[in-house]
Each structure stands twice: as C-alpha cells, then as structure tokens.
Short mmCIF file of C-alpha atoms in Angstrom, two decimals:
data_model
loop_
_atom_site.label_atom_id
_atom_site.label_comp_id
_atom_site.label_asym_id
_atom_site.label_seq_id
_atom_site.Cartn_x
_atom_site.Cartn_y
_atom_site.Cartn_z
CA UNK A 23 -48.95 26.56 -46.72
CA UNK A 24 -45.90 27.20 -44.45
CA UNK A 25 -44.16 28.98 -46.99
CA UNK A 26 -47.23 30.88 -47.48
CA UNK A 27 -47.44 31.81 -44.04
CA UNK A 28 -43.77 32.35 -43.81
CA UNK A 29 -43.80 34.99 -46.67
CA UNK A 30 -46.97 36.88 -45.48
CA UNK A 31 -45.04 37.14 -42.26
CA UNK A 32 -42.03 38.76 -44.04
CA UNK A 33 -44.39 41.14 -45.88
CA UNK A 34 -45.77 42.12 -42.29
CA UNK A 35 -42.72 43.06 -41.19
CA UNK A 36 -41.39 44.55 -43.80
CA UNK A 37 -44.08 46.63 -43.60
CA UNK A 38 -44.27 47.77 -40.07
CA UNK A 39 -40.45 48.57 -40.84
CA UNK A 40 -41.17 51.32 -43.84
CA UNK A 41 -43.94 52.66 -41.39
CA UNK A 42 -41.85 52.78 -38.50
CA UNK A 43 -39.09 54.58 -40.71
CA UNK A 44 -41.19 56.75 -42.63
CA UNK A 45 -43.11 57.80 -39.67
CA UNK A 46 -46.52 58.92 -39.16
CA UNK A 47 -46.82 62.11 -41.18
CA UNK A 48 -44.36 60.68 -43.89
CA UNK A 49 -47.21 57.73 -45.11
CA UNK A 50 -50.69 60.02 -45.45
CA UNK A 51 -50.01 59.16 -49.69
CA UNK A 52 -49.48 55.24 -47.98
CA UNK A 53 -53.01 53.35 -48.63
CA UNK A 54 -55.92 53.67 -46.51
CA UNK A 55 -55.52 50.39 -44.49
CA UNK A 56 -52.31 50.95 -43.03
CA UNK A 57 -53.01 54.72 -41.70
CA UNK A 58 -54.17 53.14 -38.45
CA UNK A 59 -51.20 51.16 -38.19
CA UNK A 60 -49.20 53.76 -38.84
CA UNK A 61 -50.83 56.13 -36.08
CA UNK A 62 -50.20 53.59 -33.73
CA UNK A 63 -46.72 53.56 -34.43
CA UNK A 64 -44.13 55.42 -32.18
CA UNK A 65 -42.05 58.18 -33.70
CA UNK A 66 -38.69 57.36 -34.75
CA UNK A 67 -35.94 58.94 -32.95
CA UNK A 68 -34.33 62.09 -33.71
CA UNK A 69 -31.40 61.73 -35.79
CA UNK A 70 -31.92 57.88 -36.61
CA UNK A 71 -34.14 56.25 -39.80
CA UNK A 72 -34.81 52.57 -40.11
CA UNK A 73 -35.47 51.75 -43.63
CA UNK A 74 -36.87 48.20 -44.40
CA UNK A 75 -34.38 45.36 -45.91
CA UNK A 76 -34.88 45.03 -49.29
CA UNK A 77 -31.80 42.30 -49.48
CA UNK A 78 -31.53 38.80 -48.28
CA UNK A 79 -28.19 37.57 -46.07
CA UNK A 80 -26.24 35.62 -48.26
CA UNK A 81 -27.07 32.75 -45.52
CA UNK A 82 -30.30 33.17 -46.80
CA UNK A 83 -30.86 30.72 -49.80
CA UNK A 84 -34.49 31.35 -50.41
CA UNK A 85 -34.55 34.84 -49.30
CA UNK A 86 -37.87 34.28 -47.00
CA UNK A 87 -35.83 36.02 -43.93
CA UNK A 88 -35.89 32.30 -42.30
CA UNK A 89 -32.69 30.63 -41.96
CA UNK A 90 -33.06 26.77 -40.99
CA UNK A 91 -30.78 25.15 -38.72
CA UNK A 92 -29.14 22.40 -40.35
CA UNK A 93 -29.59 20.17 -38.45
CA UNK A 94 -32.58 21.42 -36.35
CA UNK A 95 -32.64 20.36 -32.73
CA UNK A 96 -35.74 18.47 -31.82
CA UNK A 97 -37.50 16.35 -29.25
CA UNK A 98 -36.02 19.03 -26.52
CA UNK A 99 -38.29 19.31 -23.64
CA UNK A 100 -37.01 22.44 -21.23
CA UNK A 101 -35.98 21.49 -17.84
CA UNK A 102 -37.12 22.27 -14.68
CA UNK A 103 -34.39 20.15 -12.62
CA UNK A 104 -32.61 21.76 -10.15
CA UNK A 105 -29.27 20.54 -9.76
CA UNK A 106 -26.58 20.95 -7.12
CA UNK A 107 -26.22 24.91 -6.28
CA UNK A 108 -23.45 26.81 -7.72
CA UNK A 109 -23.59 30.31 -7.60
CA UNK A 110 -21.62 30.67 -10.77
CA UNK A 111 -21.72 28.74 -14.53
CA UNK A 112 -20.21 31.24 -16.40
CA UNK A 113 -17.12 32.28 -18.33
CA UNK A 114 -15.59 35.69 -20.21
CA UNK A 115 -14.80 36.62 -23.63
CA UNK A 116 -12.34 39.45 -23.96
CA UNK A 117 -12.62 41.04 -27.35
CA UNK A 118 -11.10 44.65 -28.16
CA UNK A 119 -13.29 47.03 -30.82
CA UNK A 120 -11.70 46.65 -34.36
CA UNK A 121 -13.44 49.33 -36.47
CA UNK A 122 -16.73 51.60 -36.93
CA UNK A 123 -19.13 51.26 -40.19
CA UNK A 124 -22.65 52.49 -41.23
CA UNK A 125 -23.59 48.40 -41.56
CA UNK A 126 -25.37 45.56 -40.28
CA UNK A 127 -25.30 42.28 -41.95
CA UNK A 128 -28.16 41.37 -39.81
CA UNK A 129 -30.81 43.38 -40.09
CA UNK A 130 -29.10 45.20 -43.38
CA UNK A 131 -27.33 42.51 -45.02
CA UNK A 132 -25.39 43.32 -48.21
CA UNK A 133 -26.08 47.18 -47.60
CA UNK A 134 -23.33 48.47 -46.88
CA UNK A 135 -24.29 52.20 -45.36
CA UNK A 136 -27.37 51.71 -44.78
CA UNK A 137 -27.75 51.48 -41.23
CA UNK A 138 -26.65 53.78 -38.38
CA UNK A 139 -23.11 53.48 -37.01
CA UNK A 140 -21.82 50.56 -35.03
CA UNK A 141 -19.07 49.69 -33.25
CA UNK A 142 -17.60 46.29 -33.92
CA UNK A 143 -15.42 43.68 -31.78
CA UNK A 144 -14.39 40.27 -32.08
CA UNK A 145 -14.25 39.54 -35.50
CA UNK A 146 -12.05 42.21 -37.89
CA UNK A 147 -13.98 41.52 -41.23
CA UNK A 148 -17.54 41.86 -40.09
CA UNK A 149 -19.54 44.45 -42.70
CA UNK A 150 -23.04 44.59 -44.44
CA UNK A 151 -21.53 41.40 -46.81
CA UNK A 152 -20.74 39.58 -43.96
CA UNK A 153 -21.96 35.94 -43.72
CA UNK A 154 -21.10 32.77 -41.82
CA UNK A 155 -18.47 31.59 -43.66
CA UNK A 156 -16.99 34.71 -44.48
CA UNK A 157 -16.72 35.55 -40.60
CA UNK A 158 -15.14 31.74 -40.27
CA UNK A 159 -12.47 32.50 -42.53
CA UNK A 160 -11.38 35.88 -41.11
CA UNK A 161 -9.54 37.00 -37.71
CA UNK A 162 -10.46 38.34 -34.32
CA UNK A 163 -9.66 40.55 -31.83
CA UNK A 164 -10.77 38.47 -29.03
CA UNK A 165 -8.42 37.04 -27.19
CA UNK A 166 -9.36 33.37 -27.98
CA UNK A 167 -8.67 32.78 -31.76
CA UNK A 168 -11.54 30.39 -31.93
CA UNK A 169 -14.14 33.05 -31.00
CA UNK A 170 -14.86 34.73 -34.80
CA UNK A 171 -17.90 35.89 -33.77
CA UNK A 172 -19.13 39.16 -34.22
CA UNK A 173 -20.10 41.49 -31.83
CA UNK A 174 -21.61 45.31 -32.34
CA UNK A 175 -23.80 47.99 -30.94
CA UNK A 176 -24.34 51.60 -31.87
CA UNK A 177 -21.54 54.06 -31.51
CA UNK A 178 -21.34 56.75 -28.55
CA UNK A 179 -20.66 59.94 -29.52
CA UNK A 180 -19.80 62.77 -27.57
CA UNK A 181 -21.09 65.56 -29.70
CA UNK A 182 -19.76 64.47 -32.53
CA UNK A 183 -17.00 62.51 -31.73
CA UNK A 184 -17.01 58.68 -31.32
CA UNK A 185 -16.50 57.54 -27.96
CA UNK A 186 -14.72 53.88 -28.41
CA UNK A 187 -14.54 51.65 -25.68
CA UNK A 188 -10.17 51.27 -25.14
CA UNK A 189 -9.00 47.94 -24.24
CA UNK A 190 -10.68 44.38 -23.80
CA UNK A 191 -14.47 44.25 -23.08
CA UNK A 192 -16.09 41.98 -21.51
CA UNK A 193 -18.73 39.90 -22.64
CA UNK A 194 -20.14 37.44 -20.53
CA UNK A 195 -21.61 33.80 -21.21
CA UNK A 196 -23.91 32.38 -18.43
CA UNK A 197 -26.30 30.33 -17.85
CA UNK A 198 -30.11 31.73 -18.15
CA UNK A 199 -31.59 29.20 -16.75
CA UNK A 200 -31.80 27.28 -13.27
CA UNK A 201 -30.68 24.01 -14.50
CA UNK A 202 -27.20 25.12 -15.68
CA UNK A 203 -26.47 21.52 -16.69
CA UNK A 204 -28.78 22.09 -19.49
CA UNK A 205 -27.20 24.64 -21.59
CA UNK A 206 -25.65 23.76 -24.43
CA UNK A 207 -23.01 25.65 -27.18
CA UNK A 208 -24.71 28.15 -30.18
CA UNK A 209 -24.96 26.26 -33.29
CA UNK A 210 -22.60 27.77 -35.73
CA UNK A 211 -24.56 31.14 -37.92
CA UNK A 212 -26.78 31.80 -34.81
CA UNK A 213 -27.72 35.02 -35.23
CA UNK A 214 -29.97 38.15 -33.35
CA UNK A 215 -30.62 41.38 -31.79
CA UNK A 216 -30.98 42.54 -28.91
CA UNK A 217 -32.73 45.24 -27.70
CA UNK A 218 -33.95 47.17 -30.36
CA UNK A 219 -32.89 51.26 -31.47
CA UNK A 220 -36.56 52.45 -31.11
CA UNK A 221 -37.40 51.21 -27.99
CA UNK A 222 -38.55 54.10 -25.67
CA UNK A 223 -37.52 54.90 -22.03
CA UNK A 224 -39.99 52.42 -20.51
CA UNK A 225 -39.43 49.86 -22.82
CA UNK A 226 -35.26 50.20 -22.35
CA UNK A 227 -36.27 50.41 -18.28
CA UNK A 228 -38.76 47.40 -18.54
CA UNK A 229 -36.75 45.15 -21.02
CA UNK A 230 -35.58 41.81 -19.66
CA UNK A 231 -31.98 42.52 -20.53
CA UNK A 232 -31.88 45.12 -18.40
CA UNK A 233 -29.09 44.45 -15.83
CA UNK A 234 -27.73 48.35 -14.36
CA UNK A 235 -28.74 51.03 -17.01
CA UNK A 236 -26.21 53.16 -17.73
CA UNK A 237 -23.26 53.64 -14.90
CA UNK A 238 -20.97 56.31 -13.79
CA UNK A 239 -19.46 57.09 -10.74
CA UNK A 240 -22.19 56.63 -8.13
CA UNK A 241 -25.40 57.08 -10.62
CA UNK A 242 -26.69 53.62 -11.04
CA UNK A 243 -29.63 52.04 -13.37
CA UNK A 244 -30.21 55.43 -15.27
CA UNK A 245 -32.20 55.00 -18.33
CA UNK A 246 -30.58 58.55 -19.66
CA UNK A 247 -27.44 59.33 -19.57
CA UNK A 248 -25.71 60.98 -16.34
CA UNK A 249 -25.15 64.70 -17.02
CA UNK A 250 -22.01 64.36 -15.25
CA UNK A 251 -19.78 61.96 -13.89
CA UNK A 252 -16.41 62.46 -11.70
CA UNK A 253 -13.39 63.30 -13.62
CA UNK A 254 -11.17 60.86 -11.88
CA UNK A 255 -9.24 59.06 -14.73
CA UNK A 256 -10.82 55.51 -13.93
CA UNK A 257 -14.15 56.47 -14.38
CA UNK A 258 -16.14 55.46 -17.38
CA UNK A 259 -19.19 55.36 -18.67
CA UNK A 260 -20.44 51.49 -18.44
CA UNK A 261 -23.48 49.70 -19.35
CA UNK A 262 -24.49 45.99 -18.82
CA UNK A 263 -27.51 44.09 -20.76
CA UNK A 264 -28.09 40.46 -21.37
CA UNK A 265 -29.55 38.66 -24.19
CA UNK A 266 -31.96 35.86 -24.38
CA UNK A 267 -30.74 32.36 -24.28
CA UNK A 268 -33.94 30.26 -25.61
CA UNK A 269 -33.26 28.74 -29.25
CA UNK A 270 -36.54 27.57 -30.75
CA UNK A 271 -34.08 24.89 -32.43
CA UNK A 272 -35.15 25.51 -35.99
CA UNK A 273 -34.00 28.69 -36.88
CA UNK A 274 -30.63 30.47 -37.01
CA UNK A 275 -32.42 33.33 -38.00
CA UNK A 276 -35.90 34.79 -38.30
CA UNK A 277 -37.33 37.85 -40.63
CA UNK A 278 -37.40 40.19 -36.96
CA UNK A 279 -33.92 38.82 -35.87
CA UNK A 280 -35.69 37.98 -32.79
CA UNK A 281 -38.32 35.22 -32.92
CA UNK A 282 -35.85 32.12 -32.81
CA UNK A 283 -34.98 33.84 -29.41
CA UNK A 284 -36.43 33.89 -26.37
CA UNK A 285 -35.87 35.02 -22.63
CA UNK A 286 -36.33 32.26 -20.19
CA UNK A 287 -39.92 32.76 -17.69
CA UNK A 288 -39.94 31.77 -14.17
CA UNK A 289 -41.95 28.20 -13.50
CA UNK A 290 -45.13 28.84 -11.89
CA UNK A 291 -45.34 28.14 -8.04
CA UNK A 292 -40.91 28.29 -7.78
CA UNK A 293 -38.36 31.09 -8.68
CA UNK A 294 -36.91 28.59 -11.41
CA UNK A 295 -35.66 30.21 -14.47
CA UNK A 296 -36.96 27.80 -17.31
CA UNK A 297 -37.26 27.97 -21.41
CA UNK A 298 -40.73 28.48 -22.73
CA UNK A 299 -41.95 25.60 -24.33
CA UNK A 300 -41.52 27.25 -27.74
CA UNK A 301 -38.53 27.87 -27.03
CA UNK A 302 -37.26 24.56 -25.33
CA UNK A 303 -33.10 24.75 -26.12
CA UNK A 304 -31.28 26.33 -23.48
CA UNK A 305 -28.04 28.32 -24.64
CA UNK A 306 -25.41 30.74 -23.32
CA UNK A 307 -26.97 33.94 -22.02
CA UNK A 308 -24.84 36.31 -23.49
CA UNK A 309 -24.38 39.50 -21.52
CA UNK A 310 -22.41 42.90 -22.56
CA UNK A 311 -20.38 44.43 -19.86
CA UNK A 312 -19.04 47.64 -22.14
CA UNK A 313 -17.11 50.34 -20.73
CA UNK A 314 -17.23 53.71 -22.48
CA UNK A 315 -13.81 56.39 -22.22
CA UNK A 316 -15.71 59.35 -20.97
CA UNK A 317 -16.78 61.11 -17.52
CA UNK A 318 -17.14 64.98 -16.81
CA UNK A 319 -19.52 66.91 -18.59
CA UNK A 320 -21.74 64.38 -20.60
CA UNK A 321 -24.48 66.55 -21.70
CA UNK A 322 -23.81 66.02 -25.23
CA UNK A 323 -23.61 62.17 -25.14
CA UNK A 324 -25.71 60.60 -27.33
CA UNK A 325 -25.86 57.39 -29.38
CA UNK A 326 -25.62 56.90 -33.19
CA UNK A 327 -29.03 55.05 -32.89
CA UNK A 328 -30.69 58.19 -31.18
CA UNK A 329 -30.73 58.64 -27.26
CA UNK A 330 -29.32 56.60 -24.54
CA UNK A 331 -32.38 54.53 -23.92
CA UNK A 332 -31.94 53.14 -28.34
CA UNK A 333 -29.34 51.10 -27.21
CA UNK A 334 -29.02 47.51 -28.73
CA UNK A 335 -26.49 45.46 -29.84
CA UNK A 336 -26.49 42.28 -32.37
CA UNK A 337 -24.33 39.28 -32.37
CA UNK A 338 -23.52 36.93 -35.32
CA UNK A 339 -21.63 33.10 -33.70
CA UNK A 340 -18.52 31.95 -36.24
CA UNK A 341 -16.67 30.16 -32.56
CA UNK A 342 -14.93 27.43 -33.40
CA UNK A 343 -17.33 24.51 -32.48
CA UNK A 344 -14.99 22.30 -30.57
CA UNK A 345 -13.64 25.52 -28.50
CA UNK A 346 -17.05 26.67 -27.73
CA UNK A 347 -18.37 23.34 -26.58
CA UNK A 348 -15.39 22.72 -24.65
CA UNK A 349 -15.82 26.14 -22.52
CA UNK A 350 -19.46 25.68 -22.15
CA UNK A 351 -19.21 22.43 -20.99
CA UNK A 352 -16.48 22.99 -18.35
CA UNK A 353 -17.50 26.52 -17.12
CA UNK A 354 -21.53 26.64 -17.36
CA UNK A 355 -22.45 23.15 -17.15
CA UNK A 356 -19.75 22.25 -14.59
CA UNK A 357 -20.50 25.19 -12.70
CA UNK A 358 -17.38 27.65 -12.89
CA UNK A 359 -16.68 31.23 -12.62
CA UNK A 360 -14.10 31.12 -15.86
CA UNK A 361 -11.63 33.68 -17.12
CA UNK A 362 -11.31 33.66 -21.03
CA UNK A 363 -9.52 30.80 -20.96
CA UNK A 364 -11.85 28.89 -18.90
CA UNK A 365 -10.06 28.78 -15.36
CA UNK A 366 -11.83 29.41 -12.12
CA UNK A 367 -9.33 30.92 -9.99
CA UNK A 368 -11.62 29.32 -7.00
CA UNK A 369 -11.31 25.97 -8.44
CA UNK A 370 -7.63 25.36 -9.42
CA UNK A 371 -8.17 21.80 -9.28
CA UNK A 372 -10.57 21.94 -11.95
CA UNK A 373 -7.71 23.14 -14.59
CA UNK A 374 -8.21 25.38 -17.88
CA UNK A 375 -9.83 24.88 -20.90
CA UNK A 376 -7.35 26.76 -23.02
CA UNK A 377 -3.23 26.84 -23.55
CA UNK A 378 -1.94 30.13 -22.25
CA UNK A 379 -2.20 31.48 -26.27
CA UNK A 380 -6.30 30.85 -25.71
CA UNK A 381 -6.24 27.78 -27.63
CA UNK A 382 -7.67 24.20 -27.34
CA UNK A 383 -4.51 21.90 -26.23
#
C-alpha cells in the first residue's frame, strides 16, 4: 500500500510538471480531466520550460523519486527548550563558482541539458550524472576540503552575458530554530530545493526564505531587480535567502525535492522557532549570501530561470561527516559566530575547529 501511494504520488507530480511546462494553451489535445488543472496552473515564465523528469538519480534504487535515509532518524520529538541566549550559532562556508551547465542532478538527474543554466560552487564535478558518491570522490572549491557539497542557482545574465559572482561566497549555516542545542549535522546525500523558478512576485516576496530581496546600493528587499545601481566599483548586486532546516528523518530525497524539508513554525503562545511535528529533526539552516559583479544600468538583468523573482537555488551534502559534525557542534550548538574554519573572533578562548589549511587536526 505505501508503495502504492508512493507511486501515485510520483505520477501526480509528474503530472502537474508536464502541465506546468506545457502550459495552458499547449494541453487542449491533454485529456478532459486535467483541463481544469491545467487552467489553474500559472503560466510559465518567459524564456524558461520545465519539462517533467523522466530519469531516476542514480541514488535512486527503485526509481519511486523517494530516497530513504539509511539509517532513518526516529523517536525525535522537536524541542521547545530554550537554552541560555546567544545571539549567534552559526558558522561560514566560503566556496568560489567553478563552472556553468544546462543541468540539475536534482530535479533532472542524468539529463544533462535539460534544465536551464546554473551556476555551480563548491564541488568541481557536479553535472546532471552527479550522485553522492560521485560528488564524495571529487574536489571543491570551498575553502574547507571536507565540504564536497554542491551548491547552484540559476545564472544572471546581463543581456546575454553571464554575470558570475568573483571571489568566495558566502553561505551561511545557522541555527533555525530557538533551541540551537538541538541541531544536528545533514546526513550524508541530503538533498533539495529551494525556492522554486516559477514562483511569482508574491510568492518570491511572501516565501519564508526571504531574508533582503535583491540589494544594491541603497535599494533594499526589491522583489525586481533595481534599474540602476551606483557605479562605484564595490557595489554589487547581492541577494540573501535561507533554506529550511526541518528533516522529516526518513528521506534524503522526495519526488518534489521538497517534502523531506520543512521551515520551522513559531510555538503557539511564544516567539519560539520550533520543527513541525512532521518534521521533528532540526538541521543547519542553510542561507545564501551571493554577491553578483554588476551595478549601473541593470535594465537588462535577468535570470536564466526567467525574471528576478524565479530565483532558487538547490543543494546536494557530500561534507565530510566528521568535519561537518565537528563545526556544527562547536559553532551552532555551542553558540558561536564562526569563520570557515570555525573560530569566533569574540571567543578566542573557545579555539578553531580547523588547521589553518581548513582541515580537521
């Protein structure tokens, strides 16, 4: 019966995918019982087409679009303790962008141009083939060597020419929750989306990721792009947007790459952040702090996905468990404001996590 269930739900989605892509006046030859699902269905963006998956990630042994943690976490109750304040639990991955490529192995796995352009960091082998042990046996360009993970989002371009964010880029890993204490590492092939590249306006404004829109100069929390920005030569084009941090603790990936995930709800009757009981296992809150070369005129600034308001971005865990344990422990449950290799310059006392190459001593 699960399986059942499990496959009907693939089929729905699958579904709503092709209708999505094809649009509304694309499925009139599409049977009769859909055409009100497909009237309800918002118009895809100009310039960008979502096809439905028609391949399984090669994580994927049944091909069911559910990928089982193994092991599962269970018995996980989410907390509502408060413990002692500290106003940060956080540290920083620096990772530089290593290439561009028409793929996701998430949502488009083992289709290699299939999907719009993205813009990749951390790990320099991610593609459409890409799978959990292939990203643990290639490089990175984050600074710590134990972060493989991969990291992308849609490419800015500036008419037509990619806009690539120059230098390291920061990407944050906090705690989500009140109880800080309770967060613990991603299990290793965690996988999801954020966002998603047909969101409209209101849904980009309204999404719980939303941190500052898009920045430049003085123009703060725009859901379209600035027209202009000052020319001065520090000023970019930046954008900040976190990710849920609720695991359901049984899958490392679900057929929407965004079930298994969750944002965490504020407790009724306090301003605690806590998991939804579906969702009990607290992880890093991942948040993108990306900073695009371009100011001036920006009339022509667009994203691969479609307009400024498609943006998204995906990320795929291959850390190194012991690193990643070791830096969540020490920065987010011990309350730290951590550089990349897990020193709080406000805490000397408290040491580093990492050698001065970014490694575990």
């Amino acid at each position: 019966m699960a399986r059942r269930a499990r496959a009907l739900s693939v089929a729905l989605i699958s579904g709503a995918l092709v209708l999505t892509s094809l649009g509304v006046g694309a499925v009139a030859a599409v049977s009769a019982d859909t055409d009100a699902v497909a009237a309800a269905a918002p118009a895809a963006h100009t310039g960008h087409v979502m096809a439905a998956s028609t391949k399984a990630s090669g994580d994927d042994a049944d091909g069911d679009g559910y990928i089982p943690a193994n092991p599962p976490v269970t018995g996980v109750q989410p907390s509502d303790k408060e413990p002692p304040h500290a106003y940060f639990h956080e540290f920083q991955a620096h990772c530089t962008v290593t290439h561009t490529k028409p793929d996701d192995p998430i949502v488009y796995p083992g289709q290699p141009g299939k999907s719009h352009d993205h813009t990749f960091m951390g790990n320099t082998t991610t593609d459409a083939n890409s799978t959990t042990a292939s990203l643990d046996s290639g490089s990175t360009s984050c600074l710590a060597p134990g972060d493989k993970s991969g990291y992308w989002m849609p490419t800015m371009l500036n008419g037509d020419k990619p806009v690539l964010p120059v230098g390291e880029q920061t990407i944050y890993y906090k705690a989500g929750v009140t109880d800080y204490t309770s967060v613990r590492p991603f299990p290793k092939g965690l996988r999801f989306v954020v966002g998603s590249p047909m969101q409209t306006a209101q849904e980009f404004r309204n999404h719980p990721g939303f941190v500052e829109g898009w920045e430049c100069g003085n123009s703060y929390f725009n859901v379209d792009f600035p027209k202009e920005c000052p020319t001065t030569p520090d000023t970019q084009v930046n954008i900040r947007f976190q990710a849920p941090s609720c695991w359901d603790g049984k899958y490392l990936d679900t057929p929407d790459h965004k079930s298994h995930m969750s944002y965490p709800v504020v407790k009724p009757g306090t301003n605690n952040n806590v998991c939804p009981a579906d969702h009990p296992v607290a992880l890093p809150m991942i948040e993108f702090k990306m900073a695009f070369p371009v100011n001036g005129d920006l009339s022509q600034l667009r994203l691969a996905s479609g307009p400024s308001y498609s943006f998204h971005y995906d990320f795929f865990n291959a850390w190194d468990d012991r690193t990643l344990k070791a830096m969540v422990d020490h920065c987010v449950v011990g309350g730290l404001q951590c550089d990349p290799r897990g020193y709080d310059q406000s805490h000397p006392e408290k040491g580093a996590v990492l050698d001065t190459h970014y490694q575990l001593p």
